[in-house]
Amino acid sequence: MEPYYKGKSPLTERFVHAFRGIWYAWQKEPNFRIEAFIAVGVLAAMIILPLHGLERAVLVLIITFVLALEVINSLFERMLDLIHPHFSPEVKRIKDTMAGAVLLAATAAVIIAGLILVRPLLLFDFTLQEFLIPFRTSFGIGFARIVTLLGGWQVIVGVGGLMSLILLVRQHYKHFTLLAGGLLGGELIVLLLKFLFSRPRPEAVEWVQAYGSSFPSGHVFLGTVLWLIVAYILTASETRRRYIWVMASTVIAFVVVSRIILSVHWFSDVVGGLLLGMFWFFFWFGLNEKLHEKESSSLPTF
């Protein structure tokens, strides 16, 4: 039988093996796909925003480091599954430690990227506000006023409250705490951050009522948390999983754009709300799983 990899194989063949491994990680590891999408967004910002060459190099290095660490984590998990097919507490601790290393690296990468991008991002706020002036037509404003409700308190309370009640009645306590705790905790985080930053909103807010300070966008933060949790709960069926996640992502994107079109937030406000909302979702999801790891993981059917 011909070995899969030989030390004296051609250089091109080694690249084939490498790309095959990356493709396998893309197919099998949802975390790798999420980090890859975030990396694409950071790279796009790196190209658009006025950064120095050294700053761009640092961003590329930390992106590569986090993605490589995720691939290594995937490799170790597969090796452990082969060596120890019977799951044990020791194997669980090893996997948790590797996942913790990836989380620490990703958190550090987010902090470093934030420190690098914050200055040009604040300058970009004013440029984008001027660029969007022609798009603030009667139709654009009307459409944005409707779409922005998907992240408003009426929808958050209505959808979140109804789904929480259904989950509670059906005794799906893990998903109930995921949804209720995610929204209540998210609201507290938004209020705290708005108080700490106290950033003024853009001038001449005419089309909707806006309260509180500007950073972060509460609509985007809580809308991101709500629709990601809703998508997770509704993905019980494999046949509709992809479409639900696409719909949730589309709703979040509409809310993001609507807050800028309505001029109630700066671009950096909605970016901060989006990233912080995603971070809170994944953090609370992991913590909630830990709290309920001994309970049944059956999903509700809607």
PDB file of C-alpha atoms in Angstrom:
ATOM      1  CA  MET A   1       0.000   0.000   0.000  1.00  0.00           C
ATOM      2  CA  GLU A   2       1.417   3.396  -1.019  1.00  0.00           C
ATOM      3  CA  PRO A   3       1.954   5.689   2.005  1.00  0.00           C
ATOM      4  CA  TYR A   4      -0.141   8.857   2.168  1.00  0.00           C
ATOM      5  CA  TYR A   5       2.870  11.117   2.688  1.00  0.00           C
ATOM      6  CA  LYS A   6       6.537  10.452   1.887  1.00  0.00           C
ATOM      7  CA  GLY A   7       9.428  12.561   3.070  1.00  0.00           C
ATOM      8  CA  LYS A   8      10.835  12.817  -0.450  1.00  0.00           C
ATOM      9  CA  SER A   9       7.552  13.698  -2.146  1.00  0.00           C
ATOM     10  CA  PRO A  10       7.573  16.645  -4.587  1.00  0.00           C
ATOM     11  CA  LEU A  11       7.070  20.133  -3.194  1.00  0.00           C
ATOM     12  CA  THR A  12       3.805  20.556  -5.105  1.00  0.00           C
ATOM     13  CA  GLU A  13       2.449  17.370  -3.542  1.00  0.00           C
ATOM     14  CA  ARG A  14       3.219  18.694  -0.079  1.00  0.00           C
ATOM     15  CA  PHE A  15       1.186  21.811  -0.853  1.00  0.00           C
ATOM     16  CA  VAL A  16      -1.677  19.561  -1.954  1.00  0.00           C
ATOM     17  CA  HIS A  17      -1.540  17.781   1.411  1.00  0.00           C
ATOM     18  CA  ALA A  18      -1.481  21.135   3.224  1.00  0.00           C
ATOM     19  CA  PHE A  19      -4.491  22.556   1.386  1.00  0.00           C
ATOM     20  CA  ARG A  20      -6.326  19.273   1.864  1.00  0.00           C
ATOM     21  CA  GLY A  21      -5.818  19.592   5.617  1.00  0.00           C
ATOM     22  CA  ILE A  22      -7.091  23.173   5.624  1.00  0.00           C
ATOM     23  CA  TRP A  23     -10.118  22.139   3.568  1.00  0.00           C
ATOM     24  CA  TYR A  24     -10.822  19.307   6.012  1.00  0.00           C
ATOM     25  CA  ALA A  25     -10.722  21.769   8.926  1.00  0.00           C
ATOM     26  CA  TRP A  26     -13.102  24.058   7.002  1.00  0.00           C
ATOM     27  CA  GLN A  27     -15.580  21.222   6.448  1.00  0.00           C
ATOM     28  CA  LYS A  28     -15.459  19.686   9.914  1.00  0.00           C
ATOM     29  CA  GLU A  29     -14.848  22.584  12.290  1.00  0.00           C
ATOM     30  CA  PRO A  30     -17.547  25.293  12.606  1.00  0.00           C
ATOM     31  CA  ASN A  31     -15.203  27.388  14.769  1.00  0.00           C
ATOM     32  CA  PHE A  32     -12.638  27.461  11.980  1.00  0.00           C
ATOM     33  CA  ARG A  33     -15.258  28.724   9.515  1.00  0.00           C
ATOM     34  CA  ILE A  34     -16.400  31.434  11.928  1.00  0.00           C
ATOM     35  CA  GLU A  35     -12.827  32.582  12.535  1.00  0.00           C
ATOM     36  CA  ALA A  36     -12.136  32.522   8.795  1.00  0.00           C
ATOM     37  CA  PHE A  37     -15.133  34.779   8.092  1.00  0.00           C
ATOM     38  CA  ILE A  38     -14.011  37.184  10.823  1.00  0.00           C
ATOM     39  CA  ALA A  39     -10.511  37.124   9.332  1.00  0.00           C
ATOM     40  CA  VAL A  40     -11.921  38.095   5.935  1.00  0.00           C
ATOM     41  CA  GLY A  41     -13.705  41.045   7.545  1.00  0.00           C
ATOM     42  CA  VAL A  42     -10.524  42.174   9.304  1.00  0.00           C
ATOM     43  CA  LEU A  43      -8.525  41.854   6.079  1.00  0.00           C
ATOM     44  CA  ALA A  44     -11.131  43.930   4.236  1.00  0.00           C
ATOM     45  CA  ALA A  45     -10.931  46.614   6.932  1.00  0.00           C
ATOM     46  CA  MET A  46      -7.148  46.448   6.731  1.00  0.00           C
ATOM     47  CA  ILE A  47      -7.296  47.226   3.006  1.00  0.00           C
ATOM     48  CA  ILE A  48      -9.914  49.988   3.253  1.00  0.00           C
ATOM     49  CA  LEU A  49      -8.644  51.821   6.320  1.00  0.00           C
ATOM     50  CA  PRO A  50      -5.454  53.928   6.239  1.00  0.00           C
ATOM     51  CA  LEU A  51      -2.993  51.740   8.154  1.00  0.00           C
ATOM     52  CA  HIS A  52       0.780  51.602   8.255  1.00  0.00           C
ATOM     53  CA  GLY A  53       2.627  48.652   6.756  1.00  0.00           C
ATOM     54  CA  LEU A  54       3.682  47.386  10.190  1.00  0.00           C
ATOM     55  CA  GLU A  55       0.085  47.484  11.431  1.00  0.00           C
ATOM     56  CA  ARG A  56      -1.075  45.455   8.444  1.00  0.00           C
ATOM     57  CA  ALA A  57       1.729  42.951   9.023  1.00  0.00           C
ATOM     58  CA  VAL A  58       0.736  42.521  12.678  1.00  0.00           C
ATOM     59  CA  LEU A  59      -2.897  41.910  11.713  1.00  0.00           C
ATOM     60  CA  VAL A  60      -1.903  39.281   9.145  1.00  0.00           C
ATOM     61  CA  LEU A  61       0.344  37.550  11.693  1.00  0.00           C
ATOM     62  CA  ILE A  62      -2.287  37.339  14.424  1.00  0.00           C
ATOM     63  CA  ILE A  63      -4.941  36.136  11.957  1.00  0.00           C
ATOM     64  CA  THR A  64      -2.601  33.412  10.705  1.00  0.00           C
ATOM     65  CA  PHE A  65      -1.678  32.442  14.264  1.00  0.00           C
ATOM     66  CA  VAL A  66      -5.285  32.040  15.418  1.00  0.00           C
ATOM     67  CA  LEU A  67      -6.333  30.047  12.332  1.00  0.00           C
ATOM     68  CA  ALA A  68      -3.257  27.809  12.601  1.00  0.00           C
ATOM     69  CA  LEU A  69      -3.955  27.202  16.296  1.00  0.00           C
ATOM     70  CA  GLU A  70      -7.542  26.228  15.450  1.00  0.00           C
ATOM     71  CA  VAL A  71      -6.256  23.710  12.873  1.00  0.00           C
ATOM     72  CA  ILE A  72      -3.829  22.274  15.455  1.00  0.00           C
ATOM     73  CA  ASN A  73      -6.656  22.043  17.979  1.00  0.00           C
ATOM     74  CA  SER A  74      -8.733  20.134  15.428  1.00  0.00           C
ATOM     75  CA  LEU A  75      -5.792  17.801  14.777  1.00  0.00           C
ATOM     76  CA  PHE A  76      -5.311  17.043  18.478  1.00  0.00           C
ATOM     77  CA  GLU A  77      -9.014  16.332  18.921  1.00  0.00           C
ATOM     78  CA  ARG A  78      -9.002  13.860  16.021  1.00  0.00           C
ATOM     79  CA  MET A  79      -5.871  12.159  17.363  1.00  0.00           C
ATOM     80  CA  LEU A  80      -7.401  11.850  20.829  1.00  0.00           C
ATOM     81  CA  ASP A  81     -10.547  10.332  19.348  1.00  0.00           C
ATOM     82  CA  LEU A  82      -8.420   7.718  17.560  1.00  0.00           C
ATOM     83  CA  ILE A  83      -6.162   6.945  20.522  1.00  0.00           C
ATOM     84  CA  HIS A  84      -8.918   7.067  23.157  1.00  0.00           C
ATOM     85  CA  PRO A  85     -12.177   6.076  21.425  1.00  0.00           C
ATOM     86  CA  HIS A  86     -13.833   5.725  24.836  1.00  0.00           C
ATOM     87  CA  PHE A  87     -14.362   9.219  26.163  1.00  0.00           C
ATOM     88  CA  SER A  88     -12.814   9.790  29.601  1.00  0.00           C
ATOM     89  CA  PRO A  89     -12.497  12.738  32.014  1.00  0.00           C
ATOM     90  CA  GLU A  90      -8.803  13.022  31.174  1.00  0.00           C
ATOM     91  CA  VAL A  91      -9.509  13.289  27.442  1.00  0.00           C
ATOM     92  CA  LYS A  92     -12.175  15.888  28.196  1.00  0.00           C
ATOM     93  CA  ARG A  93      -9.687  17.953  30.209  1.00  0.00           C
ATOM     94  CA  ILE A  94      -7.148  17.836  27.381  1.00  0.00           C
ATOM     95  CA  LYS A  95      -9.745  18.959  24.835  1.00  0.00           C
ATOM     96  CA  ASP A  96     -10.963  21.724  27.140  1.00  0.00           C
ATOM     97  CA  THR A  97      -7.386  22.928  27.645  1.00  0.00           C
ATOM     98  CA  MET A  98      -6.778  23.113  23.899  1.00  0.00           C
ATOM     99  CA  ALA A  99     -10.067  24.944  23.394  1.00  0.00           C
ATOM    100  CA  GLY A 100      -9.064  27.354  26.160  1.00  0.00           C
ATOM    101  CA  ALA A 101      -5.759  28.043  24.405  1.00  0.00           C
ATOM    102  CA  VAL A 102      -7.622  28.900  21.198  1.00  0.00           C
ATOM    103  CA  LEU A 103     -10.017  31.156  23.131  1.00  0.00           C
ATOM    104  CA  LEU A 104      -7.161  33.033  24.803  1.00  0.00           C
ATOM    105  CA  ALA A 105      -5.386  33.495  21.471  1.00  0.00           C
ATOM    106  CA  ALA A 106      -8.582  34.680  19.780  1.00  0.00           C
ATOM    107  CA  THR A 107      -9.325  37.120  22.620  1.00  0.00           C
ATOM    108  CA  ALA A 108      -5.802  38.537  22.454  1.00  0.00           C
ATOM    109  CA  ALA A 109      -6.132  38.844  18.669  1.00  0.00           C
ATOM    110  CA  VAL A 110      -9.404  40.771  19.022  1.00  0.00           C
ATOM    111  CA  ILE A 111      -7.840  43.170  21.539  1.00  0.00           C
ATOM    112  CA  ILE A 112      -4.761  43.773  19.381  1.00  0.00           C
ATOM    113  CA  ALA A 113      -6.859  44.236  16.239  1.00  0.00           C
ATOM    114  CA  GLY A 114      -9.140  46.637  18.099  1.00  0.00           C
ATOM    115  CA  LEU A 115      -6.218  48.751  19.271  1.00  0.00           C
ATOM    116  CA  ILE A 116      -4.833  48.896  15.734  1.00  0.00           C
ATOM    117  CA  LEU A 117      -8.131  49.623  13.975  1.00  0.00           C
ATOM    118  CA  VAL A 118      -9.782  52.015  16.432  1.00  0.00           C
ATOM    119  CA  ARG A 119      -8.019  55.188  15.240  1.00  0.00           C
ATOM    120  CA  PRO A 120      -8.626  54.788  11.480  1.00  0.00           C
ATOM    121  CA  LEU A 121     -12.107  53.435  12.195  1.00  0.00           C
ATOM    122  CA  LEU A 122     -13.077  56.627  14.033  1.00  0.00           C
ATOM    123  CA  LEU A 123     -11.818  58.693  11.097  1.00  0.00           C
ATOM    124  CA  PHE A 124     -13.790  56.470   8.720  1.00  0.00           C
ATOM    125  CA  ASP A 125     -17.003  57.287  10.640  1.00  0.00           C
ATOM    126  CA  PHE A 126     -17.163  60.810   9.212  1.00  0.00           C
ATOM    127  CA  THR A 127     -16.241  59.690   5.695  1.00  0.00           C
ATOM    128  CA  LEU A 128     -19.019  57.105   5.642  1.00  0.00           C
ATOM    129  CA  GLN A 129     -21.601  59.558   6.991  1.00  0.00           C
ATOM    130  CA  GLU A 130     -20.927  61.888   4.057  1.00  0.00           C
ATOM    131  CA  PHE A 131     -20.890  59.007   1.575  1.00  0.00           C
ATOM    132  CA  LEU A 132     -24.369  57.826   2.652  1.00  0.00           C
ATOM    133  CA  ILE A 133     -26.081  61.208   2.207  1.00  0.00           C
ATOM    134  CA  PRO A 134     -27.362  60.386  -1.344  1.00  0.00           C
ATOM    135  CA  PHE A 135     -28.811  57.088  -0.077  1.00  0.00           C
ATOM    136  CA  ARG A 136     -30.962  58.764   2.571  1.00  0.00           C
ATOM    137  CA  THR A 137     -33.961  59.109   0.259  1.00  0.00           C
ATOM    138  CA  SER A 138     -37.567  58.814   1.377  1.00  0.00           C
ATOM    139  CA  PHE A 139     -37.604  55.158   0.281  1.00  0.00           C
ATOM    140  CA  GLY A 140     -34.270  54.378   1.931  1.00  0.00           C
ATOM    141  CA  ILE A 141     -35.282  56.008   5.203  1.00  0.00           C
ATOM    142  CA  GLY A 142     -38.685  54.305   5.174  1.00  0.00           C
ATOM    143  CA  PHE A 143     -37.165  50.897   4.519  1.00  0.00           C
ATOM    144  CA  ALA A 144     -34.514  51.424   7.205  1.00  0.00           C
ATOM    145  CA  ARG A 145     -37.148  52.457   9.768  1.00  0.00           C
ATOM    146  CA  ILE A 146     -38.966  49.158   9.202  1.00  0.00           C
ATOM    147  CA  VAL A 147     -35.858  46.972   9.144  1.00  0.00           C
ATOM    148  CA  THR A 148     -34.364  48.525  12.274  1.00  0.00           C
ATOM    149  CA  LEU A 149     -37.333  47.205  14.276  1.00  0.00           C
ATOM    150  CA  LEU A 150     -35.825  43.709  13.924  1.00  0.00           C
ATOM    151  CA  GLY A 151     -33.281  44.820  16.522  1.00  0.00           C
ATOM    152  CA  GLY A 152     -35.643  47.045  18.510  1.00  0.00           C
ATOM    153  CA  TRP A 153     -36.933  46.363  21.996  1.00  0.00           C
ATOM    154  CA  GLN A 154     -40.414  45.511  20.665  1.00  0.00           C
ATOM    155  CA  VAL A 155     -39.098  42.562  18.627  1.00  0.00           C
ATOM    156  CA  ILE A 156     -36.509  41.594  21.244  1.00  0.00           C
ATOM    157  CA  VAL A 157     -39.154  41.411  23.972  1.00  0.00           C
ATOM    158  CA  GLY A 158     -41.826  39.893  21.710  1.00  0.00           C
ATOM    159  CA  VAL A 159     -39.786  37.167  20.006  1.00  0.00           C
ATOM    160  CA  GLY A 160     -37.545  36.536  22.997  1.00  0.00           C
ATOM    161  CA  GLY A 161     -40.441  36.422  25.445  1.00  0.00           C
ATOM    162  CA  LEU A 162     -42.600  34.140  23.275  1.00  0.00           C
ATOM    163  CA  MET A 163     -39.794  31.685  22.564  1.00  0.00           C
ATOM    164  CA  SER A 164     -38.724  31.694  26.215  1.00  0.00           C
ATOM    165  CA  LEU A 165     -42.280  30.847  27.264  1.00  0.00           C
ATOM    166  CA  ILE A 166     -42.494  28.001  24.725  1.00  0.00           C
ATOM    167  CA  LEU A 167     -39.145  26.592  25.817  1.00  0.00           C
ATOM    168  CA  LEU A 168     -40.129  26.819  29.475  1.00  0.00           C
ATOM    169  CA  VAL A 169     -43.483  25.086  28.916  1.00  0.00           C
ATOM    170  CA  ARG A 170     -41.783  22.301  26.931  1.00  0.00           C
ATOM    171  CA  GLN A 171     -39.143  21.970  29.656  1.00  0.00           C
ATOM    172  CA  HIS A 172     -36.204  22.732  27.368  1.00  0.00           C
ATOM    173  CA  TYR A 173     -34.405  24.443  30.210  1.00  0.00           C
ATOM    174  CA  LYS A 174     -30.987  24.576  28.581  1.00  0.00           C
ATOM    175  CA  HIS A 175     -32.291  26.549  25.621  1.00  0.00           C
ATOM    176  CA  PHE A 176     -34.506  28.652  27.873  1.00  0.00           C
ATOM    177  CA  THR A 177     -31.512  29.810  29.918  1.00  0.00           C
ATOM    178  CA  LEU A 178     -29.517  30.313  26.709  1.00  0.00           C
ATOM    179  CA  LEU A 179     -32.164  32.658  25.300  1.00  0.00           C
ATOM    180  CA  ALA A 180     -33.345  34.435  28.447  1.00  0.00           C
ATOM    181  CA  GLY A 181     -29.891  34.711  29.997  1.00  0.00           C
ATOM    182  CA  GLY A 182     -28.341  35.797  26.716  1.00  0.00           C
ATOM    183  CA  LEU A 183     -30.810  38.648  26.238  1.00  0.00           C
ATOM    184  CA  LEU A 184     -30.922  39.817  29.858  1.00  0.00           C
ATOM    185  CA  GLY A 185     -27.155  39.611  30.232  1.00  0.00           C
ATOM    186  CA  GLY A 186     -26.699  41.337  26.889  1.00  0.00           C
ATOM    187  CA  GLU A 187     -28.958  44.207  27.944  1.00  0.00           C
ATOM    188  CA  LEU A 188     -26.917  44.724  31.114  1.00  0.00           C
ATOM    189  CA  ILE A 189     -23.682  44.713  29.108  1.00  0.00           C
ATOM    190  CA  VAL A 190     -25.053  47.299  26.660  1.00  0.00           C
ATOM    191  CA  LEU A 191     -26.213  49.594  29.463  1.00  0.00           C
ATOM    192  CA  LEU A 192     -22.847  49.317  31.217  1.00  0.00           C
ATOM    193  CA  LEU A 193     -20.831  50.020  28.059  1.00  0.00           C
ATOM    194  CA  LYS A 194     -23.027  52.964  27.077  1.00  0.00           C
ATOM    195  CA  PHE A 195     -22.527  54.424  30.555  1.00  0.00           C
ATOM    196  CA  LEU A 196     -18.756  53.896  30.451  1.00  0.00           C
ATOM    197  CA  PHE A 197     -18.187  55.330  26.963  1.00  0.00           C
ATOM    198  CA  SER A 198     -20.939  58.006  26.907  1.00  0.00           C
ATOM    199  CA  ARG A 199     -20.212  58.669  23.233  1.00  0.00           C
ATOM    200  CA  PRO A 200     -22.409  61.324  21.556  1.00  0.00           C
ATOM    201  CA  ARG A 201     -24.570  60.221  18.652  1.00  0.00           C
ATOM    202  CA  PRO A 202     -24.227  61.721  15.152  1.00  0.00           C
ATOM    203  CA  GLU A 203     -25.824  65.134  14.826  1.00  0.00           C
ATOM    204  CA  ALA A 204     -29.204  65.791  13.201  1.00  0.00           C
ATOM    205  CA  VAL A 205     -30.974  62.550  14.127  1.00  0.00           C
ATOM    206  CA  GLU A 206     -34.361  63.246  12.518  1.00  0.00           C
ATOM    207  CA  TRP A 207     -36.002  59.998  11.428  1.00  0.00           C
ATOM    208  CA  VAL A 208     -36.261  57.903  14.608  1.00  0.00           C
ATOM    209  CA  GLN A 209     -36.101  58.507  18.330  1.00  0.00           C
ATOM    210  CA  ALA A 210     -32.780  57.504  19.867  1.00  0.00           C
ATOM    211  CA  TYR A 211     -31.969  57.376  23.557  1.00  0.00           C
ATOM    212  CA  GLY A 212     -28.742  57.025  25.459  1.00  0.00           C
ATOM    213  CA  SER A 213     -25.188  57.237  24.228  1.00  0.00           C
ATOM    214  CA  SER A 214     -23.978  55.953  20.892  1.00  0.00           C
ATOM    215  CA  PHE A 215     -21.467  53.167  21.614  1.00  0.00           C
ATOM    216  CA  PRO A 216     -22.190  50.331  21.250  1.00  0.00           C
ATOM    217  CA  SER A 217     -25.336  50.028  19.168  1.00  0.00           C
ATOM    218  CA  GLY A 218     -27.898  48.304  21.376  1.00  0.00           C
ATOM    219  CA  HIS A 219     -30.037  47.355  18.374  1.00  0.00           C
ATOM    220  CA  VAL A 220     -27.109  45.610  16.700  1.00  0.00           C
ATOM    221  CA  PHE A 221     -25.780  44.001  19.893  1.00  0.00           C
ATOM    222  CA  LEU A 222     -29.096  42.568  21.083  1.00  0.00           C
ATOM    223  CA  GLY A 223     -30.298  41.837  17.540  1.00  0.00           C
ATOM    224  CA  THR A 224     -27.149  39.793  16.945  1.00  0.00           C
ATOM    225  CA  VAL A 225     -27.614  37.875  20.193  1.00  0.00           C
ATOM    226  CA  LEU A 226     -31.328  37.247  19.594  1.00  0.00           C
ATOM    227  CA  TRP A 227     -31.138  36.053  16.004  1.00  0.00           C
ATOM    228  CA  LEU A 228     -28.050  33.892  16.548  1.00  0.00           C
ATOM    229  CA  ILE A 229     -29.755  32.153  19.470  1.00  0.00           C
ATOM    230  CA  VAL A 230     -33.003  31.773  17.511  1.00  0.00           C
ATOM    231  CA  ALA A 231     -31.072  30.273  14.589  1.00  0.00           C
ATOM    232  CA  TYR A 232     -29.302  27.846  16.915  1.00  0.00           C
ATOM    233  CA  ILE A 233     -32.556  26.694  18.522  1.00  0.00           C
ATOM    234  CA  LEU A 234     -34.330  26.252  15.184  1.00  0.00           C
ATOM    235  CA  THR A 235     -31.569  24.198  13.559  1.00  0.00           C
ATOM    236  CA  ALA A 236     -32.914  20.854  14.732  1.00  0.00           C
ATOM    237  CA  SER A 237     -33.394  19.703  11.138  1.00  0.00           C
ATOM    238  CA  GLU A 238     -30.300  19.137   9.015  1.00  0.00           C
ATOM    239  CA  THR A 239     -32.243  19.923   5.830  1.00  0.00           C
ATOM    240  CA  ARG A 240     -32.987  23.513   6.813  1.00  0.00           C
ATOM    241  CA  ARG A 241     -29.944  24.371   8.920  1.00  0.00           C
ATOM    242  CA  ARG A 242     -28.054  26.357   6.289  1.00  0.00           C
ATOM    243  CA  TYR A 243     -31.066  28.428   5.274  1.00  0.00           C
ATOM    244  CA  ILE A 244     -31.889  29.405   8.846  1.00  0.00           C
ATOM    245  CA  TRP A 245     -28.353  30.615   9.498  1.00  0.00           C
ATOM    246  CA  VAL A 246     -28.384  32.563   6.219  1.00  0.00           C
ATOM    247  CA  MET A 247     -31.694  34.189   7.160  1.00  0.00           C
ATOM    248  CA  ALA A 248     -30.417  35.092  10.639  1.00  0.00           C
ATOM    249  CA  SER A 249     -27.235  36.580   9.178  1.00  0.00           C
ATOM    250  CA  THR A 250     -29.284  38.571   6.656  1.00  0.00           C
ATOM    251  CA  VAL A 251     -31.523  40.003   9.381  1.00  0.00           C
ATOM    252  CA  ILE A 252     -28.483  41.043  11.427  1.00  0.00           C
ATOM    253  CA  ALA A 253     -26.886  42.665   8.367  1.00  0.00           C
ATOM    254  CA  PHE A 254     -30.092  44.629   7.661  1.00  0.00           C
ATOM    255  CA  VAL A 255     -30.168  45.919  11.244  1.00  0.00           C
ATOM    256  CA  VAL A 256     -26.507  46.966  10.980  1.00  0.00           C
ATOM    257  CA  VAL A 257     -27.088  48.920   7.765  1.00  0.00           C
ATOM    258  CA  SER A 258     -30.341  50.469   8.993  1.00  0.00           C
ATOM    259  CA  ARG A 259     -28.709  52.042  12.049  1.00  0.00           C
ATOM    260  CA  ILE A 260     -26.144  53.786   9.845  1.00  0.00           C
ATOM    261  CA  ILE A 261     -28.683  54.870   7.207  1.00  0.00           C
ATOM    262  CA  LEU A 262     -30.874  56.403   9.918  1.00  0.00           C
ATOM    263  CA  SER A 263     -27.818  58.259  11.244  1.00  0.00           C
ATOM    264  CA  VAL A 264     -28.465  57.188  14.835  1.00  0.00           C
ATOM    265  CA  HIS A 265     -25.060  55.517  15.093  1.00  0.00           C
ATOM    266  CA  TRP A 266     -21.553  55.866  13.787  1.00  0.00           C
ATOM    267  CA  PHE A 267     -20.094  53.022  11.749  1.00  0.00           C
ATOM    268  CA  SER A 268     -17.771  52.104  14.633  1.00  0.00           C
ATOM    269  CA  ASP A 269     -20.821  51.853  16.929  1.00  0.00           C
ATOM    270  CA  VAL A 270     -22.465  49.165  14.821  1.00  0.00           C
ATOM    271  CA  VAL A 271     -19.180  47.316  14.245  1.00  0.00           C
ATOM    272  CA  GLY A 272     -18.602  47.327  17.997  1.00  0.00           C
ATOM    273  CA  GLY A 273     -22.162  46.163  18.630  1.00  0.00           C
ATOM    274  CA  LEU A 274     -21.813  43.358  16.087  1.00  0.00           C
ATOM    275  CA  LEU A 275     -18.474  42.061  17.379  1.00  0.00           C
ATOM    276  CA  LEU A 276     -19.429  42.381  21.041  1.00  0.00           C
ATOM    277  CA  GLY A 277     -22.780  40.704  20.372  1.00  0.00           C
ATOM    278  CA  MET A 278     -21.082  37.773  18.646  1.00  0.00           C
ATOM    279  CA  PHE A 279     -18.528  37.488  21.432  1.00  0.00           C
ATOM    280  CA  TRP A 280     -21.254  37.504  24.103  1.00  0.00           C
ATOM    281  CA  PHE A 281     -23.255  34.887  22.183  1.00  0.00           C
ATOM    282  CA  PHE A 282     -20.336  32.461  21.969  1.00  0.00           C
ATOM    283  CA  PHE A 283     -19.231  33.151  25.552  1.00  0.00           C
ATOM    284  CA  TRP A 284     -22.714  32.648  26.996  1.00  0.00           C
ATOM    285  CA  PHE A 285     -23.323  29.625  24.754  1.00  0.00           C
ATOM    286  CA  GLY A 286     -20.181  27.923  26.092  1.00  0.00           C
ATOM    287  CA  LEU A 287     -20.978  28.833  29.700  1.00  0.00           C
ATOM    288  CA  ASN A 288     -24.579  27.662  29.336  1.00  0.00           C
ATOM    289  CA  GLU A 289     -23.423  24.350  27.845  1.00  0.00           C
ATOM    290  CA  LYS A 290     -21.093  23.910  30.809  1.00  0.00           C
ATOM    291  CA  LEU A 291     -23.902  24.589  33.276  1.00  0.00           C
ATOM    292  CA  HIS A 292     -26.208  22.086  31.572  1.00  0.00           C
ATOM    293  CA  GLU A 293     -23.671  19.495  30.397  1.00  0.00           C
ATOM    294  CA  LYS A 294     -25.356  16.748  32.424  1.00  0.00           C
ATOM    295  CA  GLU A 295     -28.811  17.447  31.017  1.00  0.00           C
ATOM    296  CA  SER A 296     -30.356  16.101  27.859  1.00  0.00           C
ATOM    297  CA  SER A 297     -29.250  17.886  24.690  1.00  0.00           C
ATOM    298  CA  SER A 298     -32.475  17.239  22.760  1.00  0.00           C
ATOM    299  CA  LEU A 299     -33.585  20.185  20.619  1.00  0.00           C
ATOM    300  CA  PRO A 300     -37.153  21.535  20.501  1.00  0.00           C
ATOM    301  CA  THR A 301     -39.200  21.153  17.361  1.00  0.00           C
ATOM    302  CA  PHE A 302     -41.096  24.199  16.165  1.00  0.00           C
TER     303      PHE A 302
END
